[in-house]
PDB file of C-alpha atoms in Angstrom:
ATOM      1  CA  MET A   1      14.362 140.084 133.960  1.00 45.00           C
ATOM      2  CA  LEU A   2      11.405 141.930 132.405  1.00 43.00           C
ATOM      3  CA  VAL A   3      12.077 145.021 130.412  1.00 42.00           C
ATOM      4  CA  TYR A   4       9.362 147.576 129.894  1.00 43.00           C
ATOM      5  CA  ILE A   5       9.744 149.221 126.507  1.00 43.00           C
ATOM      6  CA  GLU A   6       8.139 152.596 126.164  1.00 47.00           C
ATOM      7  CA  SER A   7       8.198 153.689 122.573  1.00 47.00           C
ATOM      8  CA  ASP A   8       5.697 154.994 120.071  1.00 49.00           C
ATOM      9  CA  TRP A   9       7.022 152.585 117.449  1.00 45.00           C
ATOM     10  CA  PHE A  10       6.422 149.563 119.689  1.00 44.00           C
ATOM     11  CA  ARG A  11       2.912 150.721 120.595  1.00 46.00           C
ATOM     12  CA  HIS A  12       2.170 151.323 116.927  1.00 43.00           C
ATOM     13  CA  GLU A  13       3.361 147.804 116.009  1.00 51.00           C
ATOM     14  CA  VAL A  14       1.237 146.179 118.726  1.00 45.00           C
ATOM     15  CA  ILE A  15      -1.832 148.143 117.615  1.00 46.00           C
ATOM     16  CA  MET A  16      -1.220 147.274 113.961  1.00 46.00           C
ATOM     17  CA  GLN A  17      -0.904 143.573 114.825  1.00 50.00           C
ATOM     18  CA  ALA A  18      -4.190 143.711 116.760  1.00 49.00           C
ATOM     19  CA  VAL A  19      -5.910 145.479 113.860  1.00 45.00           C
ATOM     20  CA  GLN A  20      -4.526 142.891 111.422  1.00 51.00           C
ATOM     21  CA  LEU A  21      -5.833 140.023 113.580  1.00 49.00           C
ATOM     22  CA  ASP A  22      -9.229 141.736 113.825  1.00 67.00           C
ATOM     23  CA  ARG A  23      -9.370 142.179 110.027  1.00 69.00           C
ATOM     24  CA  GLN A  24      -8.459 138.528 109.516  1.00 74.00           C
ATOM     25  CA  SER A  25     -11.180 137.498 111.957  1.00 77.00           C
ATOM     26  CA  GLN A  26     -13.731 139.720 110.201  1.00 78.00           C
ATOM     27  CA  ARG A  27     -12.714 138.392 106.803  1.00 80.00           C
ATOM     28  CA  HIS A  28     -13.010 134.799 108.029  1.00 83.00           C
ATOM     29  CA  SER A  29     -16.465 135.491 109.507  1.00 84.00           C
ATOM     30  CA  ALA A  30     -17.612 137.172 106.289  1.00 85.00           C
ATOM     31  CA  ALA A  31     -16.354 134.237 104.203  1.00 88.00           C
ATOM     32  CA  THR A  32     -18.123 131.737 106.446  1.00 90.00           C
ATOM     33  CA  GLY A  33     -21.339 133.753 106.176  1.00 90.00           C
ATOM     34  CA  LEU A  34     -20.965 133.956 102.391  1.00 93.00           C
ATOM     35  CA  LYS A  35     -20.452 130.201 102.114  1.00 93.00           C
ATOM     36  CA  THR A  36     -23.561 129.593 104.234  1.00 94.00           C
ATOM     37  CA  VAL A  37     -25.637 132.096 102.242  1.00 95.00           C
ATOM     38  CA  PHE A  38     -24.646 130.436  98.969  1.00 96.00           C
ATOM     39  CA  ALA A  39     -25.924 127.114 100.367  1.00 96.00           C
ATOM     40  CA  ILE A  40     -29.203 128.705 101.508  1.00 96.00           C
ATOM     41  CA  LEU A  41     -29.771 130.521  98.220  1.00 97.00           C
ATOM     42  CA  ASP A  42     -29.088 127.283  96.339  1.00 97.00           C
ATOM     43  CA  LYS A  43     -31.770 125.539  98.414  1.00 96.00           C
ATOM     44  CA  TRP A  44     -34.143 128.410  97.656  1.00 97.00           C
ATOM     45  CA  GLN A  45     -33.547 127.587  93.953  1.00 95.00           C
ATOM     46  CA  CYS A  46     -31.976 130.972  93.171  1.00 96.00           C
ATOM     47  CA  SER A  47     -30.328 131.454  89.809  1.00 96.00           C
ATOM     48  CA  PRO A  48     -26.780 132.835  89.700  1.00 97.00           C
ATOM     49  CA  GLU A  49     -28.207 136.126  88.423  1.00 97.00           C
ATOM     50  CA  GLN A  50     -30.632 136.373  91.362  1.00 97.00           C
ATOM     51  CA  ILE A  51     -27.802 135.698  93.794  1.00 97.00           C
ATOM     52  CA  GLN A  52     -25.612 138.333  92.146  1.00 97.00           C
ATOM     53  CA  ARG A  53     -28.363 140.956  92.372  1.00 97.00           C
ATOM     54  CA  THR A  54     -29.365 140.029  95.922  1.00 97.00           C
ATOM     55  CA  LEU A  55     -25.803 140.186  97.245  1.00 97.00           C
ATOM     56  CA  GLN A  56     -24.703 142.961  94.872  1.00 97.00           C
ATOM     57  CA  ILE A  57     -21.682 141.081  93.545  1.00 96.00           C
ATOM     58  CA  SER A  58     -20.439 141.011  89.982  1.00 96.00           C
ATOM     59  CA  LYS A  59     -20.622 137.915  87.803  1.00 97.00           C
ATOM     60  CA  ALA A  60     -16.843 137.447  88.008  1.00 96.00           C
ATOM     61  CA  ALA A  61     -16.853 137.864  91.795  1.00 95.00           C
ATOM     62  CA  TYR A  62     -19.762 135.454  92.129  1.00 96.00           C
ATOM     63  CA  TYR A  63     -17.893 132.621  90.407  1.00 96.00           C
ATOM     64  CA  LYS A  64     -14.636 133.462  92.173  1.00 95.00           C
ATOM     65  CA  TYR A  65     -16.330 133.522  95.602  1.00 95.00           C
ATOM     66  CA  ARG A  66     -18.264 130.321  94.856  1.00 94.00           C
ATOM     67  CA  ASN A  67     -14.951 128.547  94.302  1.00 94.00           C
ATOM     68  CA  ASP A  68     -13.229 130.164  97.287  1.00 92.00           C
ATOM     69  CA  PRO A  69     -15.361 132.260  99.662  1.00 91.00           C
ATOM     70  CA  TYR A  70     -12.261 132.978 101.762  1.00 89.00           C
ATOM     71  CA  CYS A  71     -10.804 135.126  98.979  1.00 89.00           C
ATOM     72  CA  ALA A  72     -13.849 137.427  99.109  1.00 89.00           C
ATOM     73  CA  SER A  73     -13.323 141.083  99.784  1.00 88.00           C
ATOM     74  CA  LEU A  74     -16.782 142.219 100.846  1.00 91.00           C
ATOM     75  CA  THR A  75     -18.113 145.699 101.436  1.00 91.00           C
ATOM     76  CA  GLN A  76     -20.140 146.572 104.515  1.00 90.00           C
ATOM     77  CA  ASP A  77     -23.254 146.649 102.312  1.00 94.00           C
ATOM     78  CA  GLN A  78     -22.585 143.094 101.101  1.00 94.00           C
ATOM     79  CA  ILE A  79     -21.987 141.882 104.659  1.00 92.00           C
ATOM     80  CA  GLU A  80     -25.311 143.385 105.723  1.00 93.00           C
ATOM     81  CA  ARG A  81     -27.049 141.709 102.769  1.00 95.00           C
ATOM     82  CA  ILE A  82     -25.575 138.375 103.882  1.00 94.00           C
ATOM     83  CA  SER A  83     -26.872 139.065 107.376  1.00 93.00           C
ATOM     84  CA  TYR A  84     -30.406 139.714 106.100  1.00 94.00           C
ATOM     85  CA  VAL A  85     -30.446 136.476 104.088  1.00 96.00           C
ATOM     86  CA  LEU A  86     -29.274 134.578 107.187  1.00 94.00           C
ATOM     87  CA  ASN A  87     -31.968 136.255 109.287  1.00 93.00           C
ATOM     88  CA  ILE A  88     -34.680 135.497 106.723  1.00 95.00           C
ATOM     89  CA  HIS A  89     -33.593 131.856 106.767  1.00 95.00           C
ATOM     90  CA  SER A  90     -33.592 131.839 110.562  1.00 92.00           C
ATOM     91  CA  SER A  91     -37.163 133.173 110.641  1.00 93.00           C
ATOM     92  CA  LEU A  92     -38.258 130.559 108.113  1.00 95.00           C
ATOM     93  CA  ARG A  93     -36.688 127.831 110.265  1.00 94.00           C
ATOM     94  CA  LEU A  94     -38.792 129.012 113.198  1.00 92.00           C
ATOM     95  CA  LEU A  95     -41.941 129.069 111.063  1.00 93.00           C
ATOM     96  CA  PHE A  96     -41.620 125.756 109.238  1.00 93.00           C
ATOM     97  CA  ASP A  97     -40.634 122.265 110.314  1.00 92.00           C
ATOM     98  CA  ASN A  98     -40.560 120.597 106.929  1.00 94.00           C
ATOM     99  CA  PRO A  99     -37.885 121.265 104.307  1.00 93.00           C
ATOM    100  CA  GLN A 100     -40.430 121.716 101.503  1.00 94.00           C
ATOM    101  CA  ASN A 101     -41.906 124.801 103.193  1.00 92.00           C
ATOM    102  CA  LEU A 102     -38.609 125.970 104.671  1.00 93.00           C
ATOM    103  CA  TYR A 103     -36.863 126.093 101.308  1.00 96.00           C
ATOM    104  CA  GLY A 104     -39.870 126.482  99.022  1.00 95.00           C
ATOM    105  CA  PHE A 105     -41.531 129.485 100.685  1.00 95.00           C
ATOM    106  CA  MET A 106     -39.210 132.044  99.106  1.00 96.00           C
ATOM    107  CA  ALA A 107     -40.112 130.981  95.550  1.00 96.00           C
ATOM    108  CA  LEU A 108     -43.903 130.887  96.062  1.00 95.00           C
ATOM    109  CA  PRO A 109     -46.112 133.761  94.918  1.00 95.00           C
ATOM    110  CA  ASN A 110     -47.201 135.790  97.914  1.00 93.00           C
ATOM    111  CA  HIS A 111     -50.428 137.794  97.761  1.00 93.00           C
ATOM    112  CA  ASN A 112     -49.878 139.855 100.893  1.00 88.00           C
ATOM    113  CA  PRO A 113     -49.869 143.611 100.262  1.00 87.00           C
ATOM    114  CA  TYR A 114     -46.093 144.131 100.112  1.00 91.00           C
ATOM    115  CA  PHE A 115     -45.480 141.232  97.722  1.00 93.00           C
ATOM    116  CA  ASN A 116     -48.537 141.771  95.488  1.00 93.00           C
ATOM    117  CA  GLY A 117     -48.362 138.310  93.924  1.00 94.00           C
ATOM    118  CA  ASN A 118     -44.558 138.267  93.592  1.00 96.00           C
ATOM    119  CA  SER A 119     -42.404 135.729  95.371  1.00 96.00           C
ATOM    120  CA  PRO A 120     -40.104 136.927  98.147  1.00 97.00           C
ATOM    121  CA  LEU A 121     -37.211 135.850  95.865  1.00 97.00           C
ATOM    122  CA  ASP A 122     -38.473 138.169  93.139  1.00 96.00           C
ATOM    123  CA  ILE A 123     -38.488 141.010  95.651  1.00 96.00           C
ATOM    124  CA  ILE A 124     -35.040 140.455  97.175  1.00 97.00           C
ATOM    125  CA  SER A 125     -33.412 139.798  93.810  1.00 96.00           C
ATOM    126  CA  SER A 126     -34.392 143.289  92.678  1.00 95.00           C
ATOM    127  CA  GLY A 127     -31.066 144.292  94.192  1.00 93.00           C
ATOM    128  CA  GLN A 128     -32.533 146.975  96.417  1.00 95.00           C
ATOM    129  CA  PHE A 129     -31.262 146.885  99.977  1.00 95.00           C
ATOM    130  CA  ALA A 130     -34.667 147.949 101.288  1.00 95.00           C
ATOM    131  CA  ALA A 131     -36.200 144.862  99.634  1.00 96.00           C
ATOM    132  CA  LEU A 132     -34.113 142.598 101.868  1.00 96.00           C
ATOM    133  CA  TYR A 133     -35.083 144.588 104.942  1.00 95.00           C
ATOM    134  CA  GLU A 134     -38.803 144.672 104.104  1.00 95.00           C
ATOM    135  CA  THR A 135     -38.881 140.979 103.181  1.00 96.00           C
ATOM    136  CA  PHE A 136     -37.157 140.031 106.417  1.00 94.00           C
ATOM    137  CA  LYS A 137     -39.475 142.274 108.432  1.00 94.00           C
ATOM    138  CA  ARG A 138     -42.592 140.676 106.945  1.00 93.00           C
ATOM    139  CA  ILE A 139     -41.365 137.083 107.276  1.00 93.00           C
ATOM    140  CA  ASP A 140     -40.208 137.728 110.827  1.00 91.00           C
ATOM    141  CA  ALA A 141     -43.647 139.170 111.638  1.00 90.00           C
ATOM    142  CA  LEU A 142     -45.232 135.849 110.585  1.00 86.00           C
ATOM    143  CA  ARG A 143     -43.414 134.134 113.415  1.00 81.00           C
ATOM    144  CA  GLY A 144     -44.418 136.856 115.876  1.00 78.00           C
ATOM    145  CA  GLY A 145     -41.265 138.956 115.593  1.00 62.00           C
ATOM    146  CA  MET A 146     -41.694 142.537 116.744  1.00 59.00           C
ATOM    147  CA  TRP A 147     -40.662 145.521 114.626  1.00 53.00           C
TER     148      TRP A 147
END
């Protein structure tokens, strides 16, 4: 026999369980993205300080998250920064076939107007959110991306 329970408490509990599952899913996705971004930034030859500034995480959080990305409690800003690094990497993968260019491009001086002789890594490690956006936009444009 099925019993239909109509109560505000029950509805509240079901909603709270769904929200909890959604938060766990978001946290897992963020941790997976963070782990991937650490691997990419390592291949780009970023220093710990550059990574901290790019992702806007403290020194203590950086070392804690390196050891266990699943313990990370990330802000929306940090999640968006992770997304931009992943998108920059994706654009580079479409541009370059060889690993030397794929992973070396970000550290090379760039004399295009936005970079003015600085490397893309120098720009994104300034810590400014707009630097990630502008760097992505310009790298994506090289592959024919439309903005």
